[in-house]
PDB file of C-alpha atoms in Angstrom:
ATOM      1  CA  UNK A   1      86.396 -62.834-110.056  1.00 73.00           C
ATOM      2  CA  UNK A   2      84.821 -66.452-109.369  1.00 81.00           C
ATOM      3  CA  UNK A   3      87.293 -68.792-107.778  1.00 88.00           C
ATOM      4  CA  UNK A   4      87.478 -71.600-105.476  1.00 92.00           C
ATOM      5  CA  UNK A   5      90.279 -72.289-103.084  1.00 93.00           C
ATOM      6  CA  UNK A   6      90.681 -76.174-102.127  1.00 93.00           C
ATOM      7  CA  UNK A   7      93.036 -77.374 -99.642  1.00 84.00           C
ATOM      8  CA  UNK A   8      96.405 -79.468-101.251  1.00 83.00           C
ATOM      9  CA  UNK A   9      97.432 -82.283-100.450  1.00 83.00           C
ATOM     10  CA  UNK A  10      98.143 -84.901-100.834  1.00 93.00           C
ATOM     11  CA  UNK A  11      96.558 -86.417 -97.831  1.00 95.00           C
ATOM     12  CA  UNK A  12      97.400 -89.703 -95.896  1.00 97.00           C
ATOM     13  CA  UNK A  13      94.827 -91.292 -93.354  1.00 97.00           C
ATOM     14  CA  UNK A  14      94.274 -94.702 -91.841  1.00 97.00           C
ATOM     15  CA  UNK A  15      91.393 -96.065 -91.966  1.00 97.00           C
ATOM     16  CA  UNK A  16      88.521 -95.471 -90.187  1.00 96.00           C
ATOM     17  CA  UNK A  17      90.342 -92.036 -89.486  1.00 97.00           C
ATOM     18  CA  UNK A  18      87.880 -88.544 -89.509  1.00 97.00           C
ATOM     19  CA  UNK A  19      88.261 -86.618 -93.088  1.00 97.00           C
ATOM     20  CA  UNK A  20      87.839 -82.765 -93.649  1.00 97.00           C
ATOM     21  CA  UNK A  21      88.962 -81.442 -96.999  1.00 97.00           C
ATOM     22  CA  UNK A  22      88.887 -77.634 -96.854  1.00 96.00           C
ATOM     23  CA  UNK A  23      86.963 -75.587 -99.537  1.00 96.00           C
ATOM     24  CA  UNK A  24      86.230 -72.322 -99.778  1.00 95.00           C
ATOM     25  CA  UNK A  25      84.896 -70.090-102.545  1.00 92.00           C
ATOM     26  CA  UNK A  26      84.748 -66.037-104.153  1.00 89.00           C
ATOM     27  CA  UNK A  27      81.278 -65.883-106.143  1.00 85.00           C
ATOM     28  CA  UNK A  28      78.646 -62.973-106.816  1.00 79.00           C
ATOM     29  CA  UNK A  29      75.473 -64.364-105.069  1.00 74.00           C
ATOM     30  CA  UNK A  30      74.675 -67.243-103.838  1.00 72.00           C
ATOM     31  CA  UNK A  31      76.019 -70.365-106.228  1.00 81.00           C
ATOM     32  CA  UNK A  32      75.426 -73.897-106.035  1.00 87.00           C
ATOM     33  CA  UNK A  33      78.591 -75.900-104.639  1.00 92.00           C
ATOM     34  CA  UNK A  34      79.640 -79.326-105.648  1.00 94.00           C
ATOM     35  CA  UNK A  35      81.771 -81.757-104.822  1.00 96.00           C
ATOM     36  CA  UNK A  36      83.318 -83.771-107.490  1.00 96.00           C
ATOM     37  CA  UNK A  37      85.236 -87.669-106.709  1.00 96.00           C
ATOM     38  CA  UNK A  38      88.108 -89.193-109.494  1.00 93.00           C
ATOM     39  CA  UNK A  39      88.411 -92.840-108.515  1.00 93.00           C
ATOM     40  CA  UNK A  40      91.545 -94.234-109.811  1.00 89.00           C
ATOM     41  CA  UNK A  41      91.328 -94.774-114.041  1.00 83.00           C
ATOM     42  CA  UNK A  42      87.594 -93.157-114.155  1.00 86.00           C
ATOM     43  CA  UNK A  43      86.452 -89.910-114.670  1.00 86.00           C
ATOM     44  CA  UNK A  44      85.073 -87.422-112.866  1.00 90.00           C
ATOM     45  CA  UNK A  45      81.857 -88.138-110.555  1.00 92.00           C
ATOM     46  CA  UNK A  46      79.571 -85.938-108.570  1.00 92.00           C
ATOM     47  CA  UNK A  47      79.748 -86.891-105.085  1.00 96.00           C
ATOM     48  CA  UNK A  48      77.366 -84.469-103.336  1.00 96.00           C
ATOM     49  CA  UNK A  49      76.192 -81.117-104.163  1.00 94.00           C
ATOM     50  CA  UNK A  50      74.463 -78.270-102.071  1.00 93.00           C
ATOM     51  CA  UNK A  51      71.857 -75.336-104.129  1.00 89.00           C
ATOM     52  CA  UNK A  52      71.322 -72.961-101.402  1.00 88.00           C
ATOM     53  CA  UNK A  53      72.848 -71.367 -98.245  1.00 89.00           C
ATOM     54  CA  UNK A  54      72.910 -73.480 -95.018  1.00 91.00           C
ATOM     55  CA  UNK A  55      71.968 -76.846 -97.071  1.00 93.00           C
ATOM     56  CA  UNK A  56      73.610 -79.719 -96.249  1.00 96.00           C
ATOM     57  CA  UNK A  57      75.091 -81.869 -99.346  1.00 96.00           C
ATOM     58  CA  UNK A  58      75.759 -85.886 -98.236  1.00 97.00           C
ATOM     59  CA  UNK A  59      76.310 -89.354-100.408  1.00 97.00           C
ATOM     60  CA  UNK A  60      78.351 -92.289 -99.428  1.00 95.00           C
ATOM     61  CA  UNK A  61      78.905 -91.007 -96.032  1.00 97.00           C
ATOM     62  CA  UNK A  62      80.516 -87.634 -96.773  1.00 98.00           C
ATOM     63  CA  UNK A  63      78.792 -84.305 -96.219  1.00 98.00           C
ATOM     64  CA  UNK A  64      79.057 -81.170 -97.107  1.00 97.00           C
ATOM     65  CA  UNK A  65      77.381 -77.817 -95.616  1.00 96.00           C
ATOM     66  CA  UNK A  66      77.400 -74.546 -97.725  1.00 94.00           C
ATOM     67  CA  UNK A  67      78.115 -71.635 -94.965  1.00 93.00           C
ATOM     68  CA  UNK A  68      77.696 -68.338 -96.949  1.00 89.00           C
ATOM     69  CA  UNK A  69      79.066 -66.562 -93.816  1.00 91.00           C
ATOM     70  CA  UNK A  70      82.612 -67.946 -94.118  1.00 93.00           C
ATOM     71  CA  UNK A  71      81.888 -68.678 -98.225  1.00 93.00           C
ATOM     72  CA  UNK A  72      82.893 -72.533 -97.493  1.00 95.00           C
ATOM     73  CA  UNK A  73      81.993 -75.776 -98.432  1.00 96.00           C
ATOM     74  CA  UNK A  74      83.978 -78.179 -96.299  1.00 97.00           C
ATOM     75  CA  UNK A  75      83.721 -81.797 -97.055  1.00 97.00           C
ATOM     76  CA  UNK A  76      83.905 -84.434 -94.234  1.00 98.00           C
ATOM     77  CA  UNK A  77      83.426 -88.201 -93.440  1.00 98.00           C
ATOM     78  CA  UNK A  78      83.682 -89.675 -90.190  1.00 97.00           C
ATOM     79  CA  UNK A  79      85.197 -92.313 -91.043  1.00 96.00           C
ATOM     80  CA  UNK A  80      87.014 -93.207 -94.338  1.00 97.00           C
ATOM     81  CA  UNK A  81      87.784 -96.561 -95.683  1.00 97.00           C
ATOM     82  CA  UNK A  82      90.295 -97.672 -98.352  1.00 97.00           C
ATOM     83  CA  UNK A  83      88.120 -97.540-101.082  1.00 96.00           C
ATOM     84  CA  UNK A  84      87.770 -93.529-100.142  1.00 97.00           C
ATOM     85  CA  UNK A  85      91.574 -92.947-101.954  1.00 97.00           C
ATOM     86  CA  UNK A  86      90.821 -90.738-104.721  1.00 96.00           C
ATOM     87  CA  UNK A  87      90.954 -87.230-105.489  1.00 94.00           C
ATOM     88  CA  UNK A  88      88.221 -84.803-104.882  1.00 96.00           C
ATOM     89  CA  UNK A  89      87.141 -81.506-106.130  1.00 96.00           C
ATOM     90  CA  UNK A  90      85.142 -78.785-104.626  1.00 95.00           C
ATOM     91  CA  UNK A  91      83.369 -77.081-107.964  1.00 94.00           C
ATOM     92  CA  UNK A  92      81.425 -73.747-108.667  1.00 90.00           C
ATOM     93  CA  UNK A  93      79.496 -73.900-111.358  1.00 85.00           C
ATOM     94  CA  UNK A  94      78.445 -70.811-113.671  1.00 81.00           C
ATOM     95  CA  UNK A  95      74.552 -71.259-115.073  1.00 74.00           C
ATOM     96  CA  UNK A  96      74.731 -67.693-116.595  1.00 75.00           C
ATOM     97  CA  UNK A  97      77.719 -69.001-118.529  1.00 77.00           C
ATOM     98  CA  UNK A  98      76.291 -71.662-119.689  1.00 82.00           C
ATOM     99  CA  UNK A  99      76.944 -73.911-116.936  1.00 85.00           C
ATOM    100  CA  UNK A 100      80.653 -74.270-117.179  1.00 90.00           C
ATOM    101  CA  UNK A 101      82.443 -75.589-113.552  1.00 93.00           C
ATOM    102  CA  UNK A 102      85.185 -73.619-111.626  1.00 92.00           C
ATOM    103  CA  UNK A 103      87.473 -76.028-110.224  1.00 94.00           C
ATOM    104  CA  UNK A 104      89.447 -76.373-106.793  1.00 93.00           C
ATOM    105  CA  UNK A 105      93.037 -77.709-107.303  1.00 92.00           C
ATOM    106  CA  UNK A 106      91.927 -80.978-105.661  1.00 93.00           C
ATOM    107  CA  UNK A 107      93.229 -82.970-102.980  1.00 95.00           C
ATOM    108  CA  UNK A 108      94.234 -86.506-103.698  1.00 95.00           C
ATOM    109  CA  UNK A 109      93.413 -88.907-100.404  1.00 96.00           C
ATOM    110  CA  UNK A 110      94.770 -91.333 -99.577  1.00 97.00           C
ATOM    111  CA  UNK A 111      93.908 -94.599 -97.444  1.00 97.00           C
ATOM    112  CA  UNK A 112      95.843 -96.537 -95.580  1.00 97.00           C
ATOM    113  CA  UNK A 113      94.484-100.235 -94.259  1.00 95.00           C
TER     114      UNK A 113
ATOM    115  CA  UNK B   1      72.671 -95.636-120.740  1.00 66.00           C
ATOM    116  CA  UNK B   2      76.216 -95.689-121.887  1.00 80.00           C
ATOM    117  CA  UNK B   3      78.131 -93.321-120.324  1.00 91.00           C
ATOM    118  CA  UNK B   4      80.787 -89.879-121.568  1.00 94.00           C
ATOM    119  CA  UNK B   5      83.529 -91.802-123.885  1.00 95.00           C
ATOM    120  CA  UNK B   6      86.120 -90.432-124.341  1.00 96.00           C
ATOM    121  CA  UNK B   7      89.146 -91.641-126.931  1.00 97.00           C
ATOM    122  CA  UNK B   8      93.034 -92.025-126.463  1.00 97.00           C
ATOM    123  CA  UNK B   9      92.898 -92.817-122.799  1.00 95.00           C
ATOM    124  CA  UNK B  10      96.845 -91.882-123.079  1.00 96.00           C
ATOM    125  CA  UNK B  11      98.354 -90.259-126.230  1.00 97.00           C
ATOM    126  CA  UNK B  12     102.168 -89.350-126.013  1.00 97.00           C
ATOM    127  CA  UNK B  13     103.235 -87.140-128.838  1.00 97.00           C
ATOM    128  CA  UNK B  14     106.508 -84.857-129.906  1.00 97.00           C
ATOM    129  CA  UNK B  15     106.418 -81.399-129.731  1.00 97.00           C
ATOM    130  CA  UNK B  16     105.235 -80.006-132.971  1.00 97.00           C
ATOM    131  CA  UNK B  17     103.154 -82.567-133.693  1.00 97.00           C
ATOM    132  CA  UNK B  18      99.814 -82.954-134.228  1.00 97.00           C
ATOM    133  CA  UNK B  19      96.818 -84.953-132.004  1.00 98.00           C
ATOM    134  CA  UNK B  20      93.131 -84.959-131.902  1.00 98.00           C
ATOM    135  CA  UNK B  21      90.964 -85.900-128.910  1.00 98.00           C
ATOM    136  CA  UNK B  22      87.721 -87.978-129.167  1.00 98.00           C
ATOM    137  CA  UNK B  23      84.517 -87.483-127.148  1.00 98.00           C
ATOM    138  CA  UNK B  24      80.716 -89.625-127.170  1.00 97.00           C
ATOM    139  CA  UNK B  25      79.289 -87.662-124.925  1.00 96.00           C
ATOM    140  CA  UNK B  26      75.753 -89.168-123.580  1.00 95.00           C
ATOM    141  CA  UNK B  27      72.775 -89.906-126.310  1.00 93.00           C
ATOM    142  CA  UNK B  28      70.555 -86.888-125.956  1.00 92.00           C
ATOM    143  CA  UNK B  29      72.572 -84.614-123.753  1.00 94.00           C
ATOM    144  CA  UNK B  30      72.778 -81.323-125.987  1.00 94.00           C
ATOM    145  CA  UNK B  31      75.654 -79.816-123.833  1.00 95.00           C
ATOM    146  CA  UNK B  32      79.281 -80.741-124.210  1.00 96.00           C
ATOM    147  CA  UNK B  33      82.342 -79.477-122.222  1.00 97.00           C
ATOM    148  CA  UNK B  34      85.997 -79.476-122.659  1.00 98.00           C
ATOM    149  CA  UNK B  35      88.271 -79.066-119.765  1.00 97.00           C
ATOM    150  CA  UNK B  36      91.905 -79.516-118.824  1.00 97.00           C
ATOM    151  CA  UNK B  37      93.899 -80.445-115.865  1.00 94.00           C
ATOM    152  CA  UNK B  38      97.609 -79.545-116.322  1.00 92.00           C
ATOM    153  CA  UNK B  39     100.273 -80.743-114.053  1.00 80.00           C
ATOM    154  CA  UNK B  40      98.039 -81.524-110.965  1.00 77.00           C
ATOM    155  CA  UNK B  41      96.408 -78.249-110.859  1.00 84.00           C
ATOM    156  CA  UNK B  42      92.815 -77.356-110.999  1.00 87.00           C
ATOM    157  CA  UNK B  43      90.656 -78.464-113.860  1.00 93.00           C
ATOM    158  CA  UNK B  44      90.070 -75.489-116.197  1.00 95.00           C
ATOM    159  CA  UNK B  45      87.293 -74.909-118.684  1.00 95.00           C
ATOM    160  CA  UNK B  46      88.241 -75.065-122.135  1.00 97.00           C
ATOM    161  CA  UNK B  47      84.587 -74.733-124.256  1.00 96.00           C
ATOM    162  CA  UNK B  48      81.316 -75.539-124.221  1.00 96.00           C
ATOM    163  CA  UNK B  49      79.115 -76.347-127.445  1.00 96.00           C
ATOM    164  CA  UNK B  50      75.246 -76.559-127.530  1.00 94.00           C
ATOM    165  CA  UNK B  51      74.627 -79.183-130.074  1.00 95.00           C
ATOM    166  CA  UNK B  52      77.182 -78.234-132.722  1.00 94.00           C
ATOM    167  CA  UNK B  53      77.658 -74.387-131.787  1.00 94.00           C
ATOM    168  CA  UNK B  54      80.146 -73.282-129.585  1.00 94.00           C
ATOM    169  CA  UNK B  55      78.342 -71.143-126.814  1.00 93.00           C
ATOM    170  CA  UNK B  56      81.959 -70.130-125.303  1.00 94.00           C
ATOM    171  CA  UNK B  57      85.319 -71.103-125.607  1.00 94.00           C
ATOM    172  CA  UNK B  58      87.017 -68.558-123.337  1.00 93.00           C
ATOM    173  CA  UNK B  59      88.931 -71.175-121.695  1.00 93.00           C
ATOM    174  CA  UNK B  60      90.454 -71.943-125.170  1.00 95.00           C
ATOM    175  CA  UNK B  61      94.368 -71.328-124.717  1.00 92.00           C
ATOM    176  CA  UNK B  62      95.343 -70.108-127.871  1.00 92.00           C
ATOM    177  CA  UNK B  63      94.758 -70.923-131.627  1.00 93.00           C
ATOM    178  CA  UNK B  64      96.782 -74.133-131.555  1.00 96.00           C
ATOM    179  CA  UNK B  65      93.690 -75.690-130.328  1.00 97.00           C
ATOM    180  CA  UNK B  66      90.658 -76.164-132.149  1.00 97.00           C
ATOM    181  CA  UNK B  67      87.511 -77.961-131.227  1.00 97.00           C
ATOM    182  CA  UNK B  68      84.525 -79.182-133.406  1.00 97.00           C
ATOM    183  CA  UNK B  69      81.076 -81.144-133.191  1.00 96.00           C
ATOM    184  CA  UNK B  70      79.868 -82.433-135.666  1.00 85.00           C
ATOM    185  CA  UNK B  71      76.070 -82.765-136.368  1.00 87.00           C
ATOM    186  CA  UNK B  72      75.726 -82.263-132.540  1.00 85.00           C
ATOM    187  CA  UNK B  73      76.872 -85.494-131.757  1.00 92.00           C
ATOM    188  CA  UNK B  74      80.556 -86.344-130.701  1.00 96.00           C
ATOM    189  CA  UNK B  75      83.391 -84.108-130.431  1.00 98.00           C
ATOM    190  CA  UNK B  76      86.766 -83.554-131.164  1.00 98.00           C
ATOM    191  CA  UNK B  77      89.564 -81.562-129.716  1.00 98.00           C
ATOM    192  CA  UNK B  78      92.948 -81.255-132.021  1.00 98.00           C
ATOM    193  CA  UNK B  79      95.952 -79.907-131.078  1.00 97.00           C
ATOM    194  CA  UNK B  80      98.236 -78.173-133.672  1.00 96.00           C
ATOM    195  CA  UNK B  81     101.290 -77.667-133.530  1.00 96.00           C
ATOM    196  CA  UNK B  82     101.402 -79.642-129.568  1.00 96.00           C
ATOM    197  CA  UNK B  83     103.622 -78.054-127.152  1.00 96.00           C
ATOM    198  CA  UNK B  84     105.000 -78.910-124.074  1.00 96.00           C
ATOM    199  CA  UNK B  85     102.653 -77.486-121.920  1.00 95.00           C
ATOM    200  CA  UNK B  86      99.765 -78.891-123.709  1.00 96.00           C
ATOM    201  CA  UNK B  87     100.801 -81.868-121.521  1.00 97.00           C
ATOM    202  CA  UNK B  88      98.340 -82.787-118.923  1.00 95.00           C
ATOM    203  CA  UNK B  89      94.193 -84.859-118.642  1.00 95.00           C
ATOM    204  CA  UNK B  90      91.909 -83.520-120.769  1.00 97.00           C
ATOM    205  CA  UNK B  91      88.523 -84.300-119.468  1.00 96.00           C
ATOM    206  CA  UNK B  92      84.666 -83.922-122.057  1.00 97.00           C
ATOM    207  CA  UNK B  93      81.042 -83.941-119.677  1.00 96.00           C
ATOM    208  CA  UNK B  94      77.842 -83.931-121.320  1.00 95.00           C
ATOM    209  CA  UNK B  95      74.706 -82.388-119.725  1.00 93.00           C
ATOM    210  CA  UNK B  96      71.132 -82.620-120.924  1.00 91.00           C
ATOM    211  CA  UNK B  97      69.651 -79.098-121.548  1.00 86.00           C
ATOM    212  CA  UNK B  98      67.925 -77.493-117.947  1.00 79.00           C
ATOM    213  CA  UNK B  99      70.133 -80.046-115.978  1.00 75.00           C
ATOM    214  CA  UNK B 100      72.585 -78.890-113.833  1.00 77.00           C
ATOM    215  CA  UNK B 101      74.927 -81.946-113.165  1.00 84.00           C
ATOM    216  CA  UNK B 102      77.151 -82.689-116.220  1.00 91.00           C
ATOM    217  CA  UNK B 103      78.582 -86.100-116.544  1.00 92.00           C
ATOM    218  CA  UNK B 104      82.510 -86.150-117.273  1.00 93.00           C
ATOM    219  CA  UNK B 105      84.701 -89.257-119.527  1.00 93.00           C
ATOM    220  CA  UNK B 106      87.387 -90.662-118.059  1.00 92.00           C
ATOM    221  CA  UNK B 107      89.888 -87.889-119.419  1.00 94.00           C
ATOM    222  CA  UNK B 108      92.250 -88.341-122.119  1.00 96.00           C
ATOM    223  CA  UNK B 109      96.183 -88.283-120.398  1.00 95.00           C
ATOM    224  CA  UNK B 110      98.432 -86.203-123.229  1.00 97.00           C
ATOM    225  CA  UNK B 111     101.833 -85.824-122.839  1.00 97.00           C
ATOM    226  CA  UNK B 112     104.014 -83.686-125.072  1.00 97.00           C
ATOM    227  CA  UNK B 113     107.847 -84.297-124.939  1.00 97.00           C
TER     228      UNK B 113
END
């Protein structure tokens, strides 16, 4: 079935430190891939998002590449700041079900001054 | 535009009790979605309603939980009798119809004890 394997964490950086965030995915065809940011007490935001193969997803600094040869969607930053400590999701979602999102497990960062 | 609502922010309940969720989604967005994180683990789909028809609630866990919408507009999400692993952030997003992101509430934190 559809899945979507994130790497845990928690993780711990300083700042200005390089991020990757592992995520890889099981899908028939060729899905759009999103990444999804929780900032501490708010919901769920779309950070960047990627539609086709090869595409590169960025906002804010962070990117995002959808390889369909190693089914990933790795998010990075080259450098992170405080304000980066959240938790992020890497999300499949399902528009022959009506849309609905498959979730990673998330990875909560965290940044150190 | 106001954004998803979403209403406790934190509800703390007995087991075998009983506690209904609250969400606004976003004026004119015909799609709303129910989905649950439990114990730090990925955020699972619950149900999704077009206006005030449930298009698919195969995330629903069992008959304990029952979601409605009235007249298309808000939502709500009870929980009958609540058990302990009920406990965890139930999140709502909204989506207009023929757009792809969905916009999510800040959750609502339950915890059964």
């Amino acid at each position: 079935g559809n899945s979507v394997t994130q790497m845990e964490g928690p993780v711990t950086l300083s700042e200005e430190a390089f991020l990757t965030i592992n995520c890889t995915y099981t899908a028939t065809g060729y899905p759009s891939l999103f990444w999804y940011v929780q900032y501490p007490g708010e919901g769920l935001q779309l950070l960047l998002k990627a539609t086709k193969a090869d595409d590169k997803g960025s906002n804010k600094g962070f990117e995002a590449t959808y390889r369909k040869e190693t089914t990933s969607f790795h998010l990075e930053k080259g450098s992170v700041q405080v304000s980066d400590s959240a938790v992020y999701f890497c999300a499949l979602p399902f528009y022959n079900q009506g849309g609905k999102l498959i979730f990673g497990q998330g990875t909560e960062l965290s940044v150190k001054p | 535009e106001a954004g998803v609502t979403q209403f406790p922010s934190h509800s703390v309940i007995e087991k075998g009790q009983t506690v209904t969720l609250r969400c606004d989604p976003i004026s004119g967005h015909d799609n709303l979605y129910w989905y649950r994180r439990v114990m730090g683990k990925e955020i699972k789909f619950l149900l999704h309603f077009v206006k005030e028809s449930k298009q698919d609630e195969s995330g629903m866990p069992n008959n304990r939980f029952l979601a409605e919408r009235t007249g298309g507009t808000y939502s709500t999400l009870k929980v009958q009798p609540a058990e302990l692993e009920d406990s965890g952030v139930y999140f709502c997003a909204s989506s207009r119809t023929g757009v792809r992101e969905q916009y999510f509430g800040p959750g609502t934190r339950l915890t059964v004890t």
